[in-house]
Coordinates of N, CA, C and O in Angstrom, one line a residue:
X11 N 136.6 125.2 160.0 CA 136.4 124.4 158.8 C 135.2 125.0 158.0 O 134.2 125.4 158.5
X12 N 135.4 125.0 156.7 CA 134.4 125.6 155.8 C 133.9 124.5 154.9 O 134.7 124.0 154.0
X13 N 132.7 124.0 155.1 CA 132.2 123.0 154.2 C 130.7 123.4 153.8 O 130.0 123.8 154.7
X14 N 130.4 123.3 152.6 CA 129.0 123.6 152.2 C 128.4 122.2 151.9 O 129.0 121.3 151.4
X15 N 127.1 122.1 152.2 CA 126.5 120.8 152.0 C 126.1 120.6 150.6 O 125.0 121.0 150.1
X16 N 127.0 120.0 149.9 CA 126.7 119.6 148.5 C 125.6 118.6 148.4 O 124.8 118.6 147.4
X17 N 125.5 117.8 149.4 CA 124.4 116.8 149.4 C 123.1 117.5 149.4 O 122.2 117.1 148.7
X18 N 122.9 118.5 150.3 CA 121.6 119.2 150.3 C 121.3 119.8 149.0 O 120.2 119.8 148.4
X19 N 122.4 120.4 148.3 CA 122.2 121.1 147.0 C 121.8 120.0 146.0 O 120.9 120.2 145.2
X20 N 122.5 118.9 146.0 CA 122.2 117.8 145.0 C 120.8 117.3 145.2 O 120.1 117.1 144.2
X21 N 120.4 117.1 146.4 CA 119.0 116.7 146.6 C 118.0 117.7 146.2 O 117.0 117.3 145.6
X22 N 118.2 119.0 146.4 CA 117.3 120.0 146.0 C 117.2 120.1 144.5 O 116.2 120.2 143.9
X23 N 118.4 120.0 143.8 CA 118.4 120.0 142.3 C 117.7 118.8 141.8 O 116.9 118.9 140.9
X24 N 117.9 117.6 142.4 CA 117.3 116.4 142.0 C 115.8 116.5 142.1 O 115.0 116.1 141.2
X25 N 115.3 117.1 143.2 CA 113.9 117.3 143.4 C 113.3 118.2 142.4 O 112.2 117.9 141.8
X26 N 114.0 119.3 142.1 CA 113.5 120.2 141.0 C 113.4 119.6 139.7 O 112.5 119.7 138.9
X27 N 114.5 118.8 139.4 CA 114.5 118.1 138.1 C 113.4 117.1 138.0 O 112.8 116.9 136.9
X28 N 113.1 116.4 139.1 CA 112.0 115.4 139.1 C 110.7 116.1 138.9 O 109.8 115.6 138.2
X29 N 110.5 117.3 139.5 CA 109.2 118.0 139.4 C 109.0 118.6 138.0 O 107.9 118.6 137.5
X30 N 110.1 119.0 137.4 CA 110.0 119.7 136.1 C 110.2 118.7 134.9 O 109.8 119.1 133.8
X31 N 110.7 117.5 135.2 CA 111.0 116.6 134.2 C 112.2 116.9 133.4 O 112.6 116.3 132.4
X32 N 113.0 117.9 133.8 CA 114.2 118.3 133.2 C 115.4 117.5 133.7 O 115.4 117.1 134.9
X33 N 116.3 117.3 132.9 CA 117.5 116.6 133.3 C 118.7 117.3 132.7 O 118.8 117.7 131.6
X34 N 119.8 117.5 133.6 CA 121.0 118.1 133.1 C 121.7 117.2 132.1 O 121.5 116.0 132.2
X35 N 122.4 117.8 131.2 CA 123.1 117.0 130.2 C 124.2 116.1 130.8 O 124.7 116.4 131.9
X36 N 124.4 115.0 130.2 CA 125.4 114.0 130.7 C 126.8 114.7 130.5 O 127.0 115.5 129.6
X37 N 127.8 114.2 131.3 CA 129.1 114.8 131.2 C 129.8 114.2 130.0 O 129.5 113.1 129.6
X38 N 130.9 114.8 129.6 CA 131.7 114.3 128.5 C 132.3 112.9 128.9 O 132.7 112.7 130.0
X39 N 132.3 112.0 128.0 CA 132.8 110.7 128.2 C 131.7 109.7 128.7 O 131.9 108.6 128.8
X40 N 130.5 110.3 129.1 CA 129.4 109.5 129.5 C 128.5 109.2 128.3 O 129.0 109.3 127.1
X41 N 127.3 108.9 128.5 CA 126.4 108.6 127.4 C 126.1 109.8 126.6 O 126.2 110.9 127.1
X42 N 125.7 109.7 125.3 CA 125.4 110.8 124.5 C 124.3 111.7 125.2 O 123.4 111.1 125.8
X43 N 124.4 113.0 125.0 CA 123.4 113.9 125.6 C 122.0 113.4 125.2 O 121.7 113.0 124.1
X44 N 121.1 113.4 126.3 CA 119.8 112.9 126.1 C 119.5 111.5 126.4 O 118.5 111.1 127.0
X45 N 120.5 110.6 126.2 CA 120.3 109.2 126.5 C 120.3 109.0 128.0 O 119.7 108.0 128.5
X46 N 121.1 109.8 128.7 CA 121.1 109.6 130.2 C 119.8 109.8 130.8 O 119.5 109.2 131.8
X47 N 118.9 110.7 130.2 CA 117.6 111.0 130.8 C 116.7 109.8 130.7 O 115.7 109.7 131.4
X48 N 117.0 108.8 129.8 CA 116.2 107.6 129.7 C 116.7 106.5 130.7 O 116.0 105.5 130.8
X49 N 117.8 106.7 131.3 CA 118.4 105.7 132.2 C 117.9 105.9 133.6 O 117.8 107.1 134.0
X50 N 117.7 104.9 134.4 CA 117.4 105.0 135.8 C 118.7 105.2 136.6 O 119.8 104.8 136.2
X51 N 118.5 105.6 137.9 CA 119.6 105.7 138.8 C 120.1 104.3 139.1 O 119.3 103.4 139.3
X52 N 121.4 104.1 139.2 CA 122.0 102.8 139.5 C 121.6 102.4 140.9 O 121.6 103.2 141.8
X53 N 121.2 101.2 141.0 CA 120.9 100.6 142.3 C 122.2 100.5 143.1 O 123.2 100.1 142.5
X54 N 122.2 100.9 144.4 CA 123.5 100.8 145.1 C 124.1 99.4 145.2 O 125.3 99.2 145.1
X55 N 123.2 98.4 145.2 CA 123.7 97.0 145.2 C 124.4 96.6 143.9 O 125.2 95.7 143.9
X56 N 124.2 97.3 142.8 CA 124.9 97.1 141.6 C 126.2 97.8 141.5 O 127.0 97.5 140.5
X57 N 126.5 98.7 142.4 CA 127.7 99.5 142.3 C 128.8 99.0 143.3 O 128.5 98.5 144.4
X58 N 130.0 99.1 142.9 CA 131.1 98.8 143.8 C 132.0 100.1 143.9 O 132.5 100.6 142.9
X59 N 132.1 100.6 145.1 CA 132.8 101.8 145.4 C 134.1 101.5 146.0 O 134.2 100.7 147.0
X60 N 135.2 102.1 145.5 CA 136.6 101.9 146.1 C 137.2 103.2 146.4 O 136.9 104.2 145.8
X61 N 138.2 103.2 147.3 CA 139.0 104.4 147.6 C 140.4 103.9 147.8 O 140.6 102.8 148.4
X62 N 141.4 104.7 147.4 CA 142.8 104.3 147.6 C 143.7 105.6 147.7 O 143.1 106.7 147.4
X63 N 144.9 105.5 148.1 CA 145.8 106.7 148.1 C 145.9 107.3 146.7 O 145.8 106.6 145.7
X64 N 146.0 108.6 146.6 CA 146.1 109.3 145.4 C 147.4 109.8 144.9 O 147.5 110.6 144.0
X65 N 148.5 109.3 145.5 CA 149.8 109.7 145.1 C 150.4 110.9 145.9 O 151.6 111.1 145.9
X66 N 149.5 111.7 146.5 CA 150.0 112.8 147.4 C 149.4 112.6 148.7 O 148.3 111.9 148.8
X67 N 150.0 113.1 149.8 CA 149.5 112.7 151.1 C 148.2 113.3 151.5 O 147.6 112.9 152.5
X68 N 147.6 114.2 150.7 CA 146.3 114.7 151.0 C 145.3 114.5 149.8 O 144.4 115.2 149.6
X69 N 145.6 113.5 149.0 CA 144.7 113.2 147.8 C 144.3 111.7 147.9 O 145.2 110.9 148.2
X70 N 143.1 111.5 147.7 CA 142.6 110.1 147.6 C 141.9 109.9 146.2 O 141.4 110.9 145.6
X71 N 142.1 108.7 145.7 CA 141.4 108.4 144.4 C 140.2 107.5 144.8 O 140.3 106.6 145.6
X72 N 139.0 107.8 144.2 CA 137.8 107.0 144.4 C 137.4 106.5 143.0 O 137.6 107.1 142.0
X73 N 136.7 105.4 143.1 CA 136.1 104.9 141.8 C 134.8 104.2 142.1 O 134.5 103.8 143.3
X74 N 134.0 104.1 141.1 CA 132.7 103.4 141.2 C 132.6 102.5 139.9 O 133.0 102.9 138.8
X75 N 132.2 101.2 140.1 CA 132.0 100.3 139.0 C 130.6 99.9 139.0 O 130.0 99.5 140.0
X76 N 130.0 99.9 137.8 CA 128.6 99.4 137.6 C 128.7 97.9 137.4 O 129.1 97.4 136.3
X77 N 128.5 97.1 138.4 CA 128.5 95.6 138.2 C 127.2 95.0 137.7 O 127.1 93.8 137.6
X78 N 126.3 95.9 137.4 CA 125.0 95.4 136.9 C 125.1 95.2 135.4 O 126.0 95.6 134.7
X79 N 124.1 94.5 134.8 CA 124.1 94.2 133.4 C 123.5 95.4 132.6 O 123.7 95.5 131.4
X80 N 122.8 96.3 133.3 CA 122.1 97.4 132.6 C 122.9 98.7 132.8 O 123.5 98.9 133.8
X81 N 122.8 99.6 131.7 CA 123.3 100.9 131.9 C 122.5 101.7 132.9 O 121.2 101.4 132.9
X82 N 123.1 102.6 133.6 CA 122.3 103.4 134.6 C 123.1 104.6 134.9 O 124.2 104.8 134.3
X83 N 122.6 105.5 135.7 CA 123.3 106.8 136.0 C 123.5 106.9 137.5 O 122.8 106.4 138.3
X84 N 124.6 107.6 137.8 CA 124.9 108.1 139.1 C 125.0 109.6 139.0 O 125.0 110.2 137.9
X85 N 125.1 110.3 140.1 CA 125.3 111.8 140.0 C 126.7 112.1 139.5 O 127.6 111.3 139.8
X86 N 126.9 113.1 138.7 CA 128.2 113.3 138.1 C 129.2 113.8 139.1 O 130.4 113.9 138.9
X87 N 128.7 114.2 140.3 CA 129.6 114.6 141.4 C 129.6 113.5 142.5 O 128.5 113.3 143.1
X88 N 130.7 112.9 142.8 CA 130.7 111.9 143.9 C 130.4 112.6 145.2 O 130.8 113.8 145.4
X89 N 129.6 112.0 146.1 CA 129.3 112.6 147.4 C 130.4 112.1 148.3 O 130.4 110.9 148.7
X90 N 131.3 113.0 148.8 CA 132.4 112.6 149.7 C 132.2 113.3 151.0 O 132.2 114.6 151.0
X91 N 132.0 112.6 152.1 CA 131.7 113.2 153.4 C 132.8 112.7 154.3 O 133.5 111.7 154.1
X92 N 132.9 113.4 155.5 CA 133.9 113.1 156.4 C 133.3 112.9 157.8 O 132.5 113.7 158.3
X93 N 133.7 111.8 158.4 CA 133.1 111.3 159.7 C 133.0 112.5 160.7 O 133.9 113.1 161.1
X94 N 131.7 112.7 161.1 CA 131.5 113.6 162.2 C 131.4 115.1 161.8 O 131.1 115.9 162.6
X95 N 131.6 115.4 160.5 CA 131.6 116.7 160.0 C 130.4 116.9 159.1 O 130.0 116.0 158.3
X96 N 129.8 118.1 159.1 CA 128.7 118.5 158.2 C 129.2 118.8 156.9 O 130.3 119.3 156.7
X97 N 128.5 118.5 155.8 CA 128.8 118.9 154.5 C 129.6 117.9 153.8 O 129.8 116.8 154.3
X98 N 130.0 118.2 152.6 CA 130.7 117.3 151.7 C 131.7 118.0 150.9 O 131.7 119.3 150.9
X99 N 132.6 117.3 150.2 CA 133.6 118.0 149.4 C 132.9 118.7 148.2 O 131.9 118.2 147.6
X100 N 133.5 119.9 147.9 CA 132.9 120.7 146.8 C 133.5 120.2 145.5 O 134.6 119.7 145.4
X101 N 132.6 120.3 144.5 CA 133.1 119.9 143.1 C 134.0 120.9 142.5 O 133.8 122.2 142.7
X102 N 135.1 120.5 141.9 CA 135.9 121.3 141.1 C 136.1 120.8 139.7 O 136.3 119.6 139.6
X103 N 135.8 121.5 138.7 CA 135.3 122.9 138.8 C 133.9 122.9 139.3 O 133.2 121.9 139.3
X104 N 133.5 124.1 139.8 CA 132.1 124.1 140.4 C 131.1 123.6 139.4 O 131.1 123.9 138.2
X105 N 130.2 122.8 139.8 CA 129.2 122.2 139.0 C 128.0 121.8 139.8 O 128.0 121.6 141.0
X106 N 126.9 121.7 139.1 CA 125.6 121.3 139.7 C 125.4 119.8 139.5 O 126.1 119.2 138.7
X107 N 124.5 119.3 140.2 CA 124.1 117.9 140.1 C 123.6 117.6 138.6 O 123.1 118.4 137.9
X108 N 123.9 116.4 138.2 CA 123.5 115.9 136.9 C 123.8 114.5 136.7 O 124.6 113.9 137.5
X109 N 123.3 113.8 135.7 CA 123.6 112.4 135.5 C 124.9 112.1 134.9 O 125.4 112.9 134.0
X110 N 125.5 111.0 135.3 CA 126.7 110.5 134.7 C 126.4 109.0 134.4 O 126.1 108.2 135.3
X111 N 126.3 108.7 133.1 CA 126.0 107.3 132.7 C 127.1 106.3 132.9 O 128.2 106.6 132.5
X112 N 126.8 105.2 133.4 CA 127.7 104.1 133.5 C 127.1 102.8 132.8 O 126.1 102.4 133.2
X113 N 127.8 102.3 131.8 CA 127.4 101.1 131.2 C 127.7 99.9 132.1 O 128.5 100.1 133.0
X114 N 127.0 98.8 131.9 CA 127.3 97.6 132.7 C 128.8 97.3 132.6 O 129.4 97.2 131.5
X115 N 129.5 97.1 133.7 CA 130.9 96.8 133.8 C 131.8 98.0 133.7 O 133.0 97.9 133.9
X116 N 131.3 99.2 133.5 CA 132.1 100.4 133.3 C 132.5 100.9 134.7 O 131.7 100.8 135.7
X117 N 133.7 101.6 134.8 CA 134.2 102.2 136.0 C 134.4 103.7 135.7 O 134.9 104.0 134.6
X118 N 134.2 104.5 136.7 CA 134.5 105.9 136.7 C 135.3 106.3 137.9 O 135.3 105.6 138.9
X119 N 136.1 107.3 137.7 CA 137.1 107.7 138.7 C 137.0 109.2 139.1 O 136.5 110.0 138.3
X120 N 137.4 109.5 140.3 CA 137.4 110.9 140.8 C 138.6 111.0 141.7 O 139.1 110.0 142.3
X121 N 139.1 112.3 141.9 CA 140.2 112.5 142.8 C 139.6 113.5 143.9 O 138.9 114.4 143.6
X122 N 140.0 113.2 145.1 CA 139.6 114.1 146.3 C 140.8 114.6 146.9 O 141.7 113.9 147.3
X123 N 140.8 116.0 147.1 CA 141.9 116.6 147.9 C 141.3 117.1 149.2 O 140.3 117.8 149.3
X124 N 142.0 116.8 150.3 CA 141.7 117.3 151.6 C 142.8 118.3 152.0 O 143.4 118.8 151.1
X125 N 143.0 118.5 153.2 CA 144.0 119.5 153.6 C 145.4 118.9 153.8 O 145.5 117.7 154.1
X126 N 146.4 119.7 153.7 CA 147.7 119.2 153.9 C 147.8 118.8 155.4 O 147.4 119.6 156.3
X127 N 148.3 117.6 155.7 CA 148.4 117.2 157.1 C 149.2 118.2 158.0 O 149.0 118.2 159.3
X128 N 150.0 119.0 157.5 CA 150.8 120.0 158.3 C 150.0 121.3 158.5 O 150.4 122.1 159.3
X129 N 148.9 121.5 157.9 CA 148.1 122.7 158.1 C 147.5 122.8 159.5 O 147.3 121.8 160.1
X130 N 147.4 124.0 160.0 CA 146.9 124.2 161.3 C 145.4 124.4 161.3 O 144.7 124.3 162.4
X131 N 144.8 124.7 160.2 CA 143.3 124.9 160.1 C 142.6 123.5 159.8 O 143.2 122.6 159.3
X132 N 141.4 123.4 160.2 CA 140.6 122.3 159.9 C 140.5 121.3 161.1 O 140.8 121.6 162.2
X133 N 140.0 120.1 160.7 CA 139.8 119.0 161.7 C 140.5 117.7 161.1 O 140.6 117.6 159.9
X134 N 140.8 116.8 162.0 CA 141.3 115.5 161.7 C 140.2 114.5 162.0 O 139.7 114.5 163.2
X135 N 139.8 113.7 161.1 CA 138.8 112.7 161.3 C 139.4 111.3 160.9 O 140.4 111.2 160.2
X136 N 138.7 110.3 161.3 CA 139.3 108.9 161.1 C 138.9 108.3 159.8 O 139.5 107.3 159.4
X137 N 137.9 108.9 159.0 CA 137.5 108.2 157.8 C 136.8 109.2 156.9 O 136.4 110.3 157.3
X138 N 136.6 108.7 155.7 CA 135.8 109.5 154.7 C 134.8 108.5 154.1 O 135.1 107.3 154.0
X139 N 133.7 109.0 153.6 CA 132.7 108.1 153.0 C 132.5 108.6 151.6 O 132.5 109.8 151.3
X140 N 132.2 107.7 150.7 CA 132.0 108.0 149.3 C 130.7 107.3 148.8 O 130.5 106.1 149.0
X141 N 129.8 108.1 148.2 CA 128.6 107.6 147.6 C 128.6 108.0 146.1 O 129.0 109.2 145.8
X142 N 128.3 107.1 145.2 CA 128.2 107.5 143.8 C 127.1 108.3 143.4 O 127.0 109.0 142.4
X143 N 126.1 108.3 144.3 CA 124.8 109.1 144.1 C 124.4 109.6 145.5 O 124.5 108.8 146.4
X144 N 123.9 110.8 145.6 CA 123.5 111.3 146.9 C 122.3 110.5 147.5 O 122.0 110.6 148.7
X145 N 121.6 109.7 146.7 CA 120.5 108.9 147.2 C 121.0 107.6 147.9 O 120.3 106.9 148.5
X146 N 122.3 107.4 147.8 CA 122.9 106.2 148.4 C 123.7 106.6 149.7 O 124.3 107.6 149.8
X147 N 123.7 105.7 150.7 CA 124.4 106.0 152.0 C 125.9 106.0 151.7 O 126.7 106.6 152.4
X148 N 126.4 105.2 150.8 CA 127.9 105.2 150.5 C 128.7 104.2 151.3 O 128.1 103.4 152.1
X149 N 130.0 104.2 151.1 CA 130.9 103.3 151.7 C 131.9 104.1 152.5 O 132.4 105.1 152.0
X150 N 132.2 103.7 153.7 CA 133.2 104.4 154.6 C 134.6 103.7 154.5 O 134.7 102.5 154.6
X151 N 135.6 104.6 154.4 CA 137.0 104.1 154.3 C 137.8 104.7 155.4 O 137.8 105.9 155.5
X152 N 138.5 103.9 156.2 CA 139.4 104.5 157.2 C 140.5 105.3 156.5 O 140.9 105.0 155.4
X153 N 141.1 106.3 157.2 CA 142.1 107.1 156.7 C 143.3 106.3 156.1 O 143.8 106.7 155.1
X154 N 143.7 105.2 156.8 CA 144.8 104.4 156.4 C 144.6 103.8 155.0 O 145.5 103.7 154.2
X155 N 143.3 103.5 154.7 CA 143.0 102.9 153.3 C 143.3 103.9 152.2 O 143.6 103.5 151.1
X156 N 143.1 105.2 152.5 CA 143.4 106.2 151.5 C 144.7 106.9 151.6 O 144.9 108.0 151.1
X157 N 145.6 106.3 152.4 CA 147.0 106.8 152.5 C 147.1 107.9 153.6 O 148.1 108.7 153.5
X158 N 146.2 108.0 154.5 CA 146.2 109.0 155.5 C 146.1 108.3 156.9 O 145.1 108.4 157.6
X159 N 147.2 107.5 157.3 CA 147.1 106.7 158.5 C 146.9 107.5 159.8 O 146.4 107.0 160.8
X160 N 147.4 108.8 159.8 CA 147.2 109.6 161.0 C 145.9 110.3 161.1 O 145.6 111.1 162.0
X161 N 145.0 110.0 160.1 CA 143.7 110.6 160.0 C 143.6 111.5 158.8 O 144.6 111.9 158.2
X162 N 142.3 111.8 158.4 CA 142.1 112.6 157.2 C 141.9 114.1 157.7 O 141.0 114.4 158.5
X163 N 142.9 114.9 157.3 CA 142.9 116.3 157.7 C 141.9 117.1 156.7 O 142.2 117.1 155.5
X164 N 140.9 117.7 157.3 CA 139.8 118.2 156.4 C 139.8 119.8 156.6 O 139.6 120.3 157.7
X165 N 140.0 120.4 155.5 CA 139.8 121.9 155.4 C 139.5 122.2 153.9 O 140.3 121.9 153.0
X166 N 138.3 122.7 153.6 CA 137.9 123.0 152.2 C 138.2 121.9 151.3 O 138.9 122.0 150.2
X167 N 137.7 120.7 151.5 CA 137.9 119.5 150.6 C 137.2 119.7 149.3 O 136.2 120.3 149.2
X168 N 137.8 119.2 148.2 CA 137.3 119.2 146.9 C 137.3 117.9 146.2 O 138.2 117.0 146.6
X169 N 136.4 117.7 145.3 CA 136.4 116.4 144.5 C 136.2 116.8 143.0 O 135.5 117.8 142.7
X170 N 136.8 116.0 142.2 CA 136.5 116.2 140.7 C 135.2 115.5 140.4 O 134.6 114.8 141.2
X171 N 134.7 115.8 139.3 CA 133.5 115.1 138.7 C 134.0 113.7 138.4 O 135.2 113.5 138.3
X172 N 133.1 112.8 138.1 CA 133.5 111.4 137.7 C 134.2 111.6 136.3 O 133.8 112.4 135.5
X173 N 135.2 110.8 136.1 CA 136.0 110.8 134.9 C 136.2 109.4 134.4 O 136.0 108.4 135.1
X174 N 136.5 109.3 133.1 CA 136.7 108.0 132.5 C 137.9 107.2 132.9 O 138.0 106.0 132.7
X175 N 138.9 107.9 133.4 CA 140.2 107.2 133.8 C 140.8 107.9 135.0 O 140.5 109.0 135.4
X176 N 141.7 107.1 135.7 CA 142.4 107.7 136.8 C 143.2 108.9 136.4 O 143.3 109.9 137.1
X177 N 143.9 108.8 135.2 CA 144.7 109.9 134.7 C 143.8 111.1 134.5 O 144.2 112.3 134.8
X178 N 142.6 111.0 133.9 CA 141.7 112.1 133.7 C 141.3 112.7 135.0 O 141.2 114.0 135.1
X179 N 141.1 111.9 136.1 CA 140.7 112.5 137.4 C 141.8 113.2 138.0 O 141.7 114.3 138.5
X180 N 143.1 112.7 137.9 CA 144.2 113.4 138.4 C 144.4 114.7 137.7 O 144.7 115.7 138.3
X181 N 144.3 114.7 136.4 CA 144.5 115.9 135.5 C 143.4 116.9 135.9 O 143.7 118.1 136.0
X182 N 142.2 116.5 136.1 CA 141.1 117.4 136.4 C 141.3 118.1 137.7 O 141.1 119.3 137.9
X183 N 141.9 117.3 138.7 CA 142.2 117.9 140.0 C 143.3 118.9 139.9 O 143.3 120.1 140.4
X184 N 144.4 118.6 139.1 CA 145.5 119.4 138.9 C 145.1 120.7 138.2 O 145.5 121.8 138.6
X185 N 144.3 120.6 137.2 CA 143.8 121.7 136.4 C 143.0 122.7 137.3 O 143.1 123.9 137.2
X186 N 142.1 122.1 138.1 CA 141.2 122.9 138.9 C 142.0 123.7 140.0 O 141.6 124.8 140.4
X187 N 143.0 123.1 140.5 CA 143.8 123.7 141.6 C 145.0 124.5 141.1 O 145.7 125.1 141.9
X188 N 145.3 124.3 139.8 CA 146.3 124.9 139.1 C 147.2 125.8 139.6 O 148.0 126.5 139.7

């Protein structure tokens, strides 16, 4: 299995940004550039994270909703980890950590691709966990919840950046794996 720890990368980038006062620009569809730097990180209690089948047997859709009254930011890359395995899903296209603004009541979507269940490489685990920001522990979903009742087959998993719609997340995944 090949997984790089995106969580460690995200935390180191966050630390550098905090020390330098620099903030990466917001992603398209999020707050206008510069305004995300004035927003604080969303409190985990204000967020609702969901996961569901993604239409293919090795794809899951994840979403995060800001149930708070205030605008806030999460990391533009969802942190997707797999039970008992080191590392997290890689962002496609490759991207570094940065803010993604969520208005109160707004939802963002991402698509996660794992390995084909028929593949001989990789590991099978019982669940995956999703955090909207690497500073949050996240929510764990059994494989059956994401349409993988025999377990989540993991080999070089990837995730899209947060997108404004399910269709945009699906399209971003298709474009990246093209």
